[in-house]
Tab-separated table of C-alpha atoms and ligand atoms in Angstrom:
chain	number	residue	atom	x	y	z
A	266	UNK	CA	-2.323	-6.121	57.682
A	267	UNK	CA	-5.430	-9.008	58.099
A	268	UNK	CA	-7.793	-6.117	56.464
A	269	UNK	CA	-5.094	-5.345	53.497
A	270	UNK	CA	-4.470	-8.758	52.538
A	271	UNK	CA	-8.398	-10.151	52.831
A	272	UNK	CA	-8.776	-6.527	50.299
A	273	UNK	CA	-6.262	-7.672	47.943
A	274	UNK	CA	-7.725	-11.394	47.866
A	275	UNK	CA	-10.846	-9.812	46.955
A	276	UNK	CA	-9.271	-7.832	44.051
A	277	UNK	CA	-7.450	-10.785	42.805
A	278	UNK	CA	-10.597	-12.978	42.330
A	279	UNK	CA	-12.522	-10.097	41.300
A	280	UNK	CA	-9.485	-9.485	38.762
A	281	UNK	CA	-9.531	-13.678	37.696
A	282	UNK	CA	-13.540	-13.820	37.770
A	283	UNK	CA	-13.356	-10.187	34.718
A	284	UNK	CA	-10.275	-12.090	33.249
A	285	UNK	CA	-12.564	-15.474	32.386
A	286	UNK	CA	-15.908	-13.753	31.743
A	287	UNK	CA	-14.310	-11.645	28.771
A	288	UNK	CA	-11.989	-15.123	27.314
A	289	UNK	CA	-15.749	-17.023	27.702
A	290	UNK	CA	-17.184	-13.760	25.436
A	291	UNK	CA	-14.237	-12.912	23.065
A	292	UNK	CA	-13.920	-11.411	20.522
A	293	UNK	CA	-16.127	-8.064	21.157
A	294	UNK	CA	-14.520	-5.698	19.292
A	295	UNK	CA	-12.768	-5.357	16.079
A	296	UNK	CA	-9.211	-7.348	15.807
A	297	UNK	CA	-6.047	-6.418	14.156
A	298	UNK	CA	-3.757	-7.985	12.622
A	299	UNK	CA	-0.433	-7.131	11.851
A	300	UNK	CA	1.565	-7.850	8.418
A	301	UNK	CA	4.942	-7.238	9.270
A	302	UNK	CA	5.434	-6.507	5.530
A	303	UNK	CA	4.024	-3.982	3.101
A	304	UNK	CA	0.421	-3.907	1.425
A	305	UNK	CA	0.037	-6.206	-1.756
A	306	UNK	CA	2.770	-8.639	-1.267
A	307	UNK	CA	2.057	-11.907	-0.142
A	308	UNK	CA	2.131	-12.260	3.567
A	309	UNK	CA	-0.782	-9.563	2.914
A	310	UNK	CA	-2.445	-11.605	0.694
A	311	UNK	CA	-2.847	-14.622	2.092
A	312	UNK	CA	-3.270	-12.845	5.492
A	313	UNK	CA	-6.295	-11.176	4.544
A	314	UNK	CA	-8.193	-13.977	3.076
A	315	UNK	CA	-7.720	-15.866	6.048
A	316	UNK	CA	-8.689	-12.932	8.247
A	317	UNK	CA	-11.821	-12.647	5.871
A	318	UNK	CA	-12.905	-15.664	6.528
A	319	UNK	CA	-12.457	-15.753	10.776
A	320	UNK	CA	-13.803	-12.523	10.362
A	321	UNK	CA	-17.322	-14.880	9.335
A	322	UNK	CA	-16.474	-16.761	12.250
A	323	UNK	CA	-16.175	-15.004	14.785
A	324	UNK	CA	-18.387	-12.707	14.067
A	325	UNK	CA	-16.184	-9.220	14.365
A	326	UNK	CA	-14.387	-7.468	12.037
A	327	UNK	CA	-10.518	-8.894	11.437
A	328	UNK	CA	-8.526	-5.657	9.707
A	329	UNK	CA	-5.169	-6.034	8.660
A	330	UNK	CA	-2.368	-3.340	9.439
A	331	UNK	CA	1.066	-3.203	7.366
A	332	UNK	CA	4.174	-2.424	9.558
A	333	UNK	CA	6.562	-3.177	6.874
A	334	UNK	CA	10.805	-2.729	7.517
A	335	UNK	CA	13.934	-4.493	9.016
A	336	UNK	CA	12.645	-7.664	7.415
A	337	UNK	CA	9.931	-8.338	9.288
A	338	UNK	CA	11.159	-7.570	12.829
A	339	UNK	CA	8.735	-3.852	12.993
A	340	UNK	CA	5.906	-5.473	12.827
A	341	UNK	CA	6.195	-8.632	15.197
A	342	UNK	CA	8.265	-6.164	17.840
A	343	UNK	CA	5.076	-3.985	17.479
A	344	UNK	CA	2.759	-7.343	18.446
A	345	UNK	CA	5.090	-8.779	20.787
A	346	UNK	CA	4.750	-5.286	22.962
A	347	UNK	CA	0.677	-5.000	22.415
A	348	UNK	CA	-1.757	-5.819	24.858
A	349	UNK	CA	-2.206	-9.540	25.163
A	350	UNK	CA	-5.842	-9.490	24.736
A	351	UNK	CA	-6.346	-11.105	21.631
A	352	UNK	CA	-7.225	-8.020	19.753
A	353	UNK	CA	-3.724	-7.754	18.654
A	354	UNK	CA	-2.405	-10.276	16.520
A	355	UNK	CA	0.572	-11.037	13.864
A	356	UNK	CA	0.569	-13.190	10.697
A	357	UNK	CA	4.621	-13.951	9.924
A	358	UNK	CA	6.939	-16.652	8.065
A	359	UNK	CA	9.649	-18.229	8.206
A	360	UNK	CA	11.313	-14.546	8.772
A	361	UNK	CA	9.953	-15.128	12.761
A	362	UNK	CA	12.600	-18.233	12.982
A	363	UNK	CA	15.471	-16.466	11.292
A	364	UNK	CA	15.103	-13.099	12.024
A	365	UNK	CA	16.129	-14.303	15.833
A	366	UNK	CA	19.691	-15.480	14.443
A	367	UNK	CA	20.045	-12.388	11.885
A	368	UNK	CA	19.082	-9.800	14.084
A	369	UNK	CA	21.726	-9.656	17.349
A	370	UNK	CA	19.325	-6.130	18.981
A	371	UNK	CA	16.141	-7.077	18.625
A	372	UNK	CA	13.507	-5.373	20.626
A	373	UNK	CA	11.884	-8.853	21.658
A	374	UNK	CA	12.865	-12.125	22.632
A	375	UNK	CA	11.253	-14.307	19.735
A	376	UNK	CA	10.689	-17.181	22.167
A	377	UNK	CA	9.387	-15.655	25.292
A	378	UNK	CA	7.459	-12.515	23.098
A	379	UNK	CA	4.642	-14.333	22.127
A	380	UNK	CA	1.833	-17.327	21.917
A	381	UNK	CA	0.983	-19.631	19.540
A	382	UNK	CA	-2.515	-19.959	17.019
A	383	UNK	CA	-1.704	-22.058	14.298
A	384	UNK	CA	0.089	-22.935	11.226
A	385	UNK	CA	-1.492	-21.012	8.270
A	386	UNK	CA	0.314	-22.200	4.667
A	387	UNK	CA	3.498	-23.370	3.565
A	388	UNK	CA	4.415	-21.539	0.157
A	389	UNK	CA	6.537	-22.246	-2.535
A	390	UNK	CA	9.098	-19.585	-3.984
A	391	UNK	CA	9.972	-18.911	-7.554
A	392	UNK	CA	12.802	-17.027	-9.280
A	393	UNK	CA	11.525	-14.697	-11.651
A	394	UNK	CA	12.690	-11.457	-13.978
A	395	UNK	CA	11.643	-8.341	-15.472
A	396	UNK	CA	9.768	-9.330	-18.668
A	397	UNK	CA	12.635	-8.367	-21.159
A	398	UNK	CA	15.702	-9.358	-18.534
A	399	UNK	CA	17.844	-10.949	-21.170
A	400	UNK	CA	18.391	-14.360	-20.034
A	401	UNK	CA	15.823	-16.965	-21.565
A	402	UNK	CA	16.302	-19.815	-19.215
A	403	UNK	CA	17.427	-20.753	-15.810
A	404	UNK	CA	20.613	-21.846	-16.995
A	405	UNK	CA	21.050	-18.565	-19.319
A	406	UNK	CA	20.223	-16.582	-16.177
A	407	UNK	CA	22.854	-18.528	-14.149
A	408	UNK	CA	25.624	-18.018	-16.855
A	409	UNK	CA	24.220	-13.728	-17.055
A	410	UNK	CA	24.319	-13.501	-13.460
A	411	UNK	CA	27.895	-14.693	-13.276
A	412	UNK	CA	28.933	-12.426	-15.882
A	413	UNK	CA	27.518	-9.441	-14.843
A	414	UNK	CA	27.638	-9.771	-10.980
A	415	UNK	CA	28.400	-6.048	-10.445
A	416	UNK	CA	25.000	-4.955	-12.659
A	417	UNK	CA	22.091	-7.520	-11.302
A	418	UNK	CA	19.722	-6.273	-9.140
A	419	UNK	CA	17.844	-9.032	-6.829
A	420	UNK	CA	14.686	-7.151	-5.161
A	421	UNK	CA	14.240	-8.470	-1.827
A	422	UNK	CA	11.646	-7.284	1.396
A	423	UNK	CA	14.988	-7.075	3.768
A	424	UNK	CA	16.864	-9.074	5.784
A	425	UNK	CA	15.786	-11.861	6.913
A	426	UNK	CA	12.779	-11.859	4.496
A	427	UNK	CA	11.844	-14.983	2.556
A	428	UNK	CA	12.563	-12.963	-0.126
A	429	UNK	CA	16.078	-12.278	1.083
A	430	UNK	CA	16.959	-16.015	1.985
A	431	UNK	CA	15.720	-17.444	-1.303
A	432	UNK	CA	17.732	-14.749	-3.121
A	433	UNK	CA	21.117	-15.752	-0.571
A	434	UNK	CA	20.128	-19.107	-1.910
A	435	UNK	CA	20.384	-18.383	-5.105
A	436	UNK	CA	23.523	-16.546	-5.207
A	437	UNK	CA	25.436	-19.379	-3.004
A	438	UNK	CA	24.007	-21.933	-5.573
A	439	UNK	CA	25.823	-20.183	-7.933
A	440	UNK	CA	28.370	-18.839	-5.882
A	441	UNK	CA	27.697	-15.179	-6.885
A	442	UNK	CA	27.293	-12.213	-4.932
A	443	UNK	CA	24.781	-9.813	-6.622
A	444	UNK	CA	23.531	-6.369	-6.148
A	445	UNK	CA	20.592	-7.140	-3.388
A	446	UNK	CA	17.996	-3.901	-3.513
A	447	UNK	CA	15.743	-3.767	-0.042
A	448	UNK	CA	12.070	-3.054	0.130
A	449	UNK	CA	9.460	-2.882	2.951
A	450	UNK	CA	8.063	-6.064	1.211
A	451	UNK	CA	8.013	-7.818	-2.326
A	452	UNK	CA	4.565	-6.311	-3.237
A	453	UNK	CA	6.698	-2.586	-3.484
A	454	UNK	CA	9.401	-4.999	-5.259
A	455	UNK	CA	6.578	-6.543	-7.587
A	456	UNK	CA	5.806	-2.948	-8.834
A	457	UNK	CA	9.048	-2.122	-9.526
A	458	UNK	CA	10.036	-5.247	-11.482
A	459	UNK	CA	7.123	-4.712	-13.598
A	460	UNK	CA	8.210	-1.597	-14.134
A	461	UNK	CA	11.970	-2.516	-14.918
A	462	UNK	CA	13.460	-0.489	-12.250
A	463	UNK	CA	14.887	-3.796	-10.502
A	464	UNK	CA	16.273	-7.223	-12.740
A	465	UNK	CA	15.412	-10.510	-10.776
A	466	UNK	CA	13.543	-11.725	-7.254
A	467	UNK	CA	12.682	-15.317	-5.584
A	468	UNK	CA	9.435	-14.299	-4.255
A	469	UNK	CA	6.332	-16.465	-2.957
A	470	UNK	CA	3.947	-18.021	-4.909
A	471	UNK	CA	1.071	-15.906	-3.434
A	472	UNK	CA	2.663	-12.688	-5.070
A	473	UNK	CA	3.940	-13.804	-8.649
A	474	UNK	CA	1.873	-16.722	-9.874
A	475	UNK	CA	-1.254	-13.992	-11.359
A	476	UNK	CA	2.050	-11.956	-12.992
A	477	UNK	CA	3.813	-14.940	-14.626
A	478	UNK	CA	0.603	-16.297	-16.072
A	479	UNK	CA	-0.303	-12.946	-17.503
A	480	UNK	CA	3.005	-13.077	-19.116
A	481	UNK	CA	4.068	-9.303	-17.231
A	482	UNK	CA	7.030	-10.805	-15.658
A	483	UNK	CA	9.190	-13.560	-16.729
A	484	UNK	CA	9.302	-16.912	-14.828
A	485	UNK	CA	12.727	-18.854	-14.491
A	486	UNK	CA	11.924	-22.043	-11.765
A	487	UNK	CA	10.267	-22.867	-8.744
A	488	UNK	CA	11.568	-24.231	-5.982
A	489	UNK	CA	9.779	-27.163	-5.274
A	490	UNK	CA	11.038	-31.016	-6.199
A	491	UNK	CA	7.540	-30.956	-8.897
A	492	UNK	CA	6.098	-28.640	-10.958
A	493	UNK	CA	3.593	-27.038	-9.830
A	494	UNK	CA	-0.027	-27.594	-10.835
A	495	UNK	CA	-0.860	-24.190	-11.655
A	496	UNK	CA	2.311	-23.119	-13.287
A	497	UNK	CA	2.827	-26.022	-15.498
A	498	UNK	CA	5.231	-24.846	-18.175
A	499	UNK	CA	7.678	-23.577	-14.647
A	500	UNK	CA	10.411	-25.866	-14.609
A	501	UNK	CA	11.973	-26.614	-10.991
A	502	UNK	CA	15.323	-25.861	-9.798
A	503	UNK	CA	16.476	-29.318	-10.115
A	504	UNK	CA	15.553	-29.589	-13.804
A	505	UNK	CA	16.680	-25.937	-14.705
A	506	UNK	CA	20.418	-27.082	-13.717
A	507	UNK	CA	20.305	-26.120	-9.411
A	508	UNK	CA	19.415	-28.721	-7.760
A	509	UNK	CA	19.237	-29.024	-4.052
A	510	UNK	CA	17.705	-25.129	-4.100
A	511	UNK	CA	14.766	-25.949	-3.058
A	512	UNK	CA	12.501	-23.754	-0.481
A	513	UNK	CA	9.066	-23.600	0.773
A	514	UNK	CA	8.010	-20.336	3.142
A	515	UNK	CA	5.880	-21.462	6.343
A	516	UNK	CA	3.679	-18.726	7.893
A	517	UNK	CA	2.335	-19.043	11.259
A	518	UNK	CA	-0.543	-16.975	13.551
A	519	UNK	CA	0.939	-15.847	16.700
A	520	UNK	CA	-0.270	-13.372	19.460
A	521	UNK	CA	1.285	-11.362	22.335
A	522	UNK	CA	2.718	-13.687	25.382
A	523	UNK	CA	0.298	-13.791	28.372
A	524	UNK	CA	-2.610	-14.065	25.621
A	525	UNK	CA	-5.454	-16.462	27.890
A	526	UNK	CA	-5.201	-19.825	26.762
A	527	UNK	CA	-9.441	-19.805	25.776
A	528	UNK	CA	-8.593	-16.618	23.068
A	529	UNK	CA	-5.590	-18.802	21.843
A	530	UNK	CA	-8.248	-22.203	21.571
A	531	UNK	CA	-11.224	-19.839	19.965
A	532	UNK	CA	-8.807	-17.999	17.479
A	533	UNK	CA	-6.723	-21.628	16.732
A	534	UNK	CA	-10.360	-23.286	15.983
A	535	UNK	CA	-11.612	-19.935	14.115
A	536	UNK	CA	-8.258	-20.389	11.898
A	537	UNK	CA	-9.124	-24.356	11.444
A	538	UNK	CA	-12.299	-22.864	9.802
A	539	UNK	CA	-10.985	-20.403	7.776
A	540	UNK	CA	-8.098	-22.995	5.983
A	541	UNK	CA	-11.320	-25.058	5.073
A	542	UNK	CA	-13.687	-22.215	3.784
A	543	UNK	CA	-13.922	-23.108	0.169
A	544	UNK	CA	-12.703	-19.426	-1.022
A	545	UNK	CA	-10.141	-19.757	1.006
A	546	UNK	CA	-9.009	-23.490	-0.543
A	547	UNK	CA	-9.803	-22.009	-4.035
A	548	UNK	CA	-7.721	-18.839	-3.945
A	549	UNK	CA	-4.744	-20.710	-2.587
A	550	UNK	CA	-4.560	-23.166	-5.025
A	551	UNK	CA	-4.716	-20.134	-7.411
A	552	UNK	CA	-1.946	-19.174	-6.175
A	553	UNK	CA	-0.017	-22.288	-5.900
A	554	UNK	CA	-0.271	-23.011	-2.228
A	555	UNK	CA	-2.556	-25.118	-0.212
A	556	UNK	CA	-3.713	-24.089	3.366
A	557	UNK	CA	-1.973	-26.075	6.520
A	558	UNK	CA	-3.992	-29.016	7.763
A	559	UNK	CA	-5.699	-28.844	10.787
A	560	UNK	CA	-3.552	-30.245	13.337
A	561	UNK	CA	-0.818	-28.251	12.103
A	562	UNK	CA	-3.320	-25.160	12.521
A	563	UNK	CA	-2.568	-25.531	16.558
A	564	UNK	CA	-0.776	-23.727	19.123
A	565	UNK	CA	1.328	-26.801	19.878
A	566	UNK	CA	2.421	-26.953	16.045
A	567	UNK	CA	3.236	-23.594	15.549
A	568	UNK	CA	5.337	-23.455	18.855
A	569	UNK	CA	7.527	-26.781	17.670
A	570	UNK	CA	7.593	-25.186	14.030
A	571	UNK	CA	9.328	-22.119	15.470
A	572	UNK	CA	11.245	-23.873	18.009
A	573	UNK	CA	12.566	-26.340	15.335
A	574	UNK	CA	13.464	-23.593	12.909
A	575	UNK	CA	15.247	-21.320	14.824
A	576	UNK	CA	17.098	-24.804	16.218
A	577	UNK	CA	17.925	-25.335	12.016
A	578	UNK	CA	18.559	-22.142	10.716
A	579	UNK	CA	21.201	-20.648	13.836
A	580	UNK	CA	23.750	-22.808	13.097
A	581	UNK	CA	23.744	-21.640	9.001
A	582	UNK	CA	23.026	-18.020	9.793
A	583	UNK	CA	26.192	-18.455	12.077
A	584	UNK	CA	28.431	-20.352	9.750
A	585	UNK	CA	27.942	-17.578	7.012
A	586	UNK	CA	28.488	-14.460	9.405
A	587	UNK	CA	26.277	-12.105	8.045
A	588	UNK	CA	23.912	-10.227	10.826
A	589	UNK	CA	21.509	-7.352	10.177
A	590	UNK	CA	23.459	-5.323	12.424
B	473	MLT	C1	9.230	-11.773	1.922
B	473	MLT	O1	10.058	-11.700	1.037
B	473	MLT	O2	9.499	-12.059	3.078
B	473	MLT	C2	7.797	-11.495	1.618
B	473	MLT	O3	7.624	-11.484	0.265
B	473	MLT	C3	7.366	-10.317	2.344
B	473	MLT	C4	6.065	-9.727	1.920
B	473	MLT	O4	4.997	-10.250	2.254
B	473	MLT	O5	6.103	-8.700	1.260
């Protein structure tokens, strides 16, 4: 029993003394990271020039896998089961908080599934159209919508999507049920409103701004209290006759539970980096966002982010009584 337990010791702290050596190397290999939406939409976009940019830093490749469907909740169950080495990780929104209200089965437990990097962005939304949707204005759009309930289609990237809870905004603003058409992500949407199959979406920032000033779709409000700086001639929600529907989509780094606290520090830090790289602060603002500051770009902020707004959003997602299942 003396000669099994001394062997075990042995294998513990030969176990703990591997453990440490490869946190004090990481990374060594390639890293992925997951997008629990589809290529071209906007968690992809701003995932992968963030990942570009740790990718400099760190000094290993970063690529970026799509696991788009169920809003979301594919892609972060897929994380939340990985190995928690660091060389899995998962770039998600606000979909992380409210997905854990929405969804009643989910394959992980949002709180206990995973660690914390950092904040990344916080985006604002806009309601936009096919470019000949009939309605010329906010206001025109609310008084269409109402009138032809049955026969607008809202493209959103499934429950729980940002997409899907600006577009449940919209419709209680005006107290309208429409026709909601899922994707596996608004970039799939994007495609099809600019090709007319689908009438309206409130999408991010990051996926329409380079569409409405190219004049290919049509741009009705953003959702922030000001206009925005690069969409000028946008006019909010407040001045286009809903006010109060304002929104702003927060998207966070996370990786599997049990990840060692060092990887967590080195990727937080690499992240810090990457929200300062000038390409990085350049692009964003091209697309109407700016990146999250660094101490919100922590493990600590991240965790109180999702703690808070899973706190804020249950009690909603409850009162309206509407579950993905
Ligand atoms: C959303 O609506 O949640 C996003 O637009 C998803 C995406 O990145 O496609």
């Amino acid at each position: 029993m003396k000669k099994l337990l001394a062997t075990l010791a042995v294998a513990a702290s030969f176990a703990l003394a591997t453990y440490s050596a490869n946190a004090q190397t990481y990374p060594e290999r390639t890293i992925t990271v997951v997008v629990p939406f589809a290529a071209g939409g906007p968690t992809d976009t701003v995932t992968r020039l963030v990942a570009e940019a740790m990718s400099k830093d760190l000094g290993q490749q970063i690529v970026v896998e799509n696991v788009g469907g169920a809003g979301g909740t594919l892609g972060a169950g897929r994380v939340a089961s990985a190995d928690p080495d660091g060389y899995m990780l998962l770039l998600h929104h606000i979909g992380m908080a409210t997905a854990a209200t929405l969804y009643r089965k989910l394959a992980y437990d949002t709180l206990n599934a995973f660690d914390y990097v950092g904040l990344v962005t916080e985006v604002p939304m806009t309601i936009v159209a096919r470019k000949d949707f009939e309605p010329a204005d906010l206001k025109g759009l609310v008084e269409y919508a109402k009138a032809n309930a049955d026969k607008v289609t809202v493209a959103n990237a499934g429950i729980g999507a940002a997409s899907h809870l600006c577009g449940m905004l919209f419709m209680s603003a005006i107290q309208t049920p429409l026709v909601t058409v899922p994707y596996k992500g608004t970039g799939p949407a994007m495609t099809d409103l600019l090709g007319g199959q689908v009438d309206i979406m409130c999408d991010q920032t990051t996926n329409t701004t380079k569409q409405i000033l190219g004049g290919t779709i049509k741009a009705y409000a953003v959702t922030t209290p000001k206009r925005l700086d690069v969409l000028p001639d946008v006019p909010t929600t407040d001045e286009g006759g809903l006010p109060g529907m304002q929104v702003a989509i927060w998207h966070g780094l996370y990786a599997p539970k049990g990840t060692p606290a060092e990887v967590t520090e080195r990727l937080s830090k690499s992240l810090q980096l990457a929200l300062k790289d000038p390409n990085v602060v350049a692009r964003f603002a091209e697309l109407g966002t700016v990146p999250s500051p660094e101490p919100d770009a922590t493990p600590a902020a991240l965790k109180a982010k999702l703690e808070g707004e899973i706190t804020r959003w249950k009690p909603i997602i409850e009162a309206a009584g509407q579950y993905a299942d």
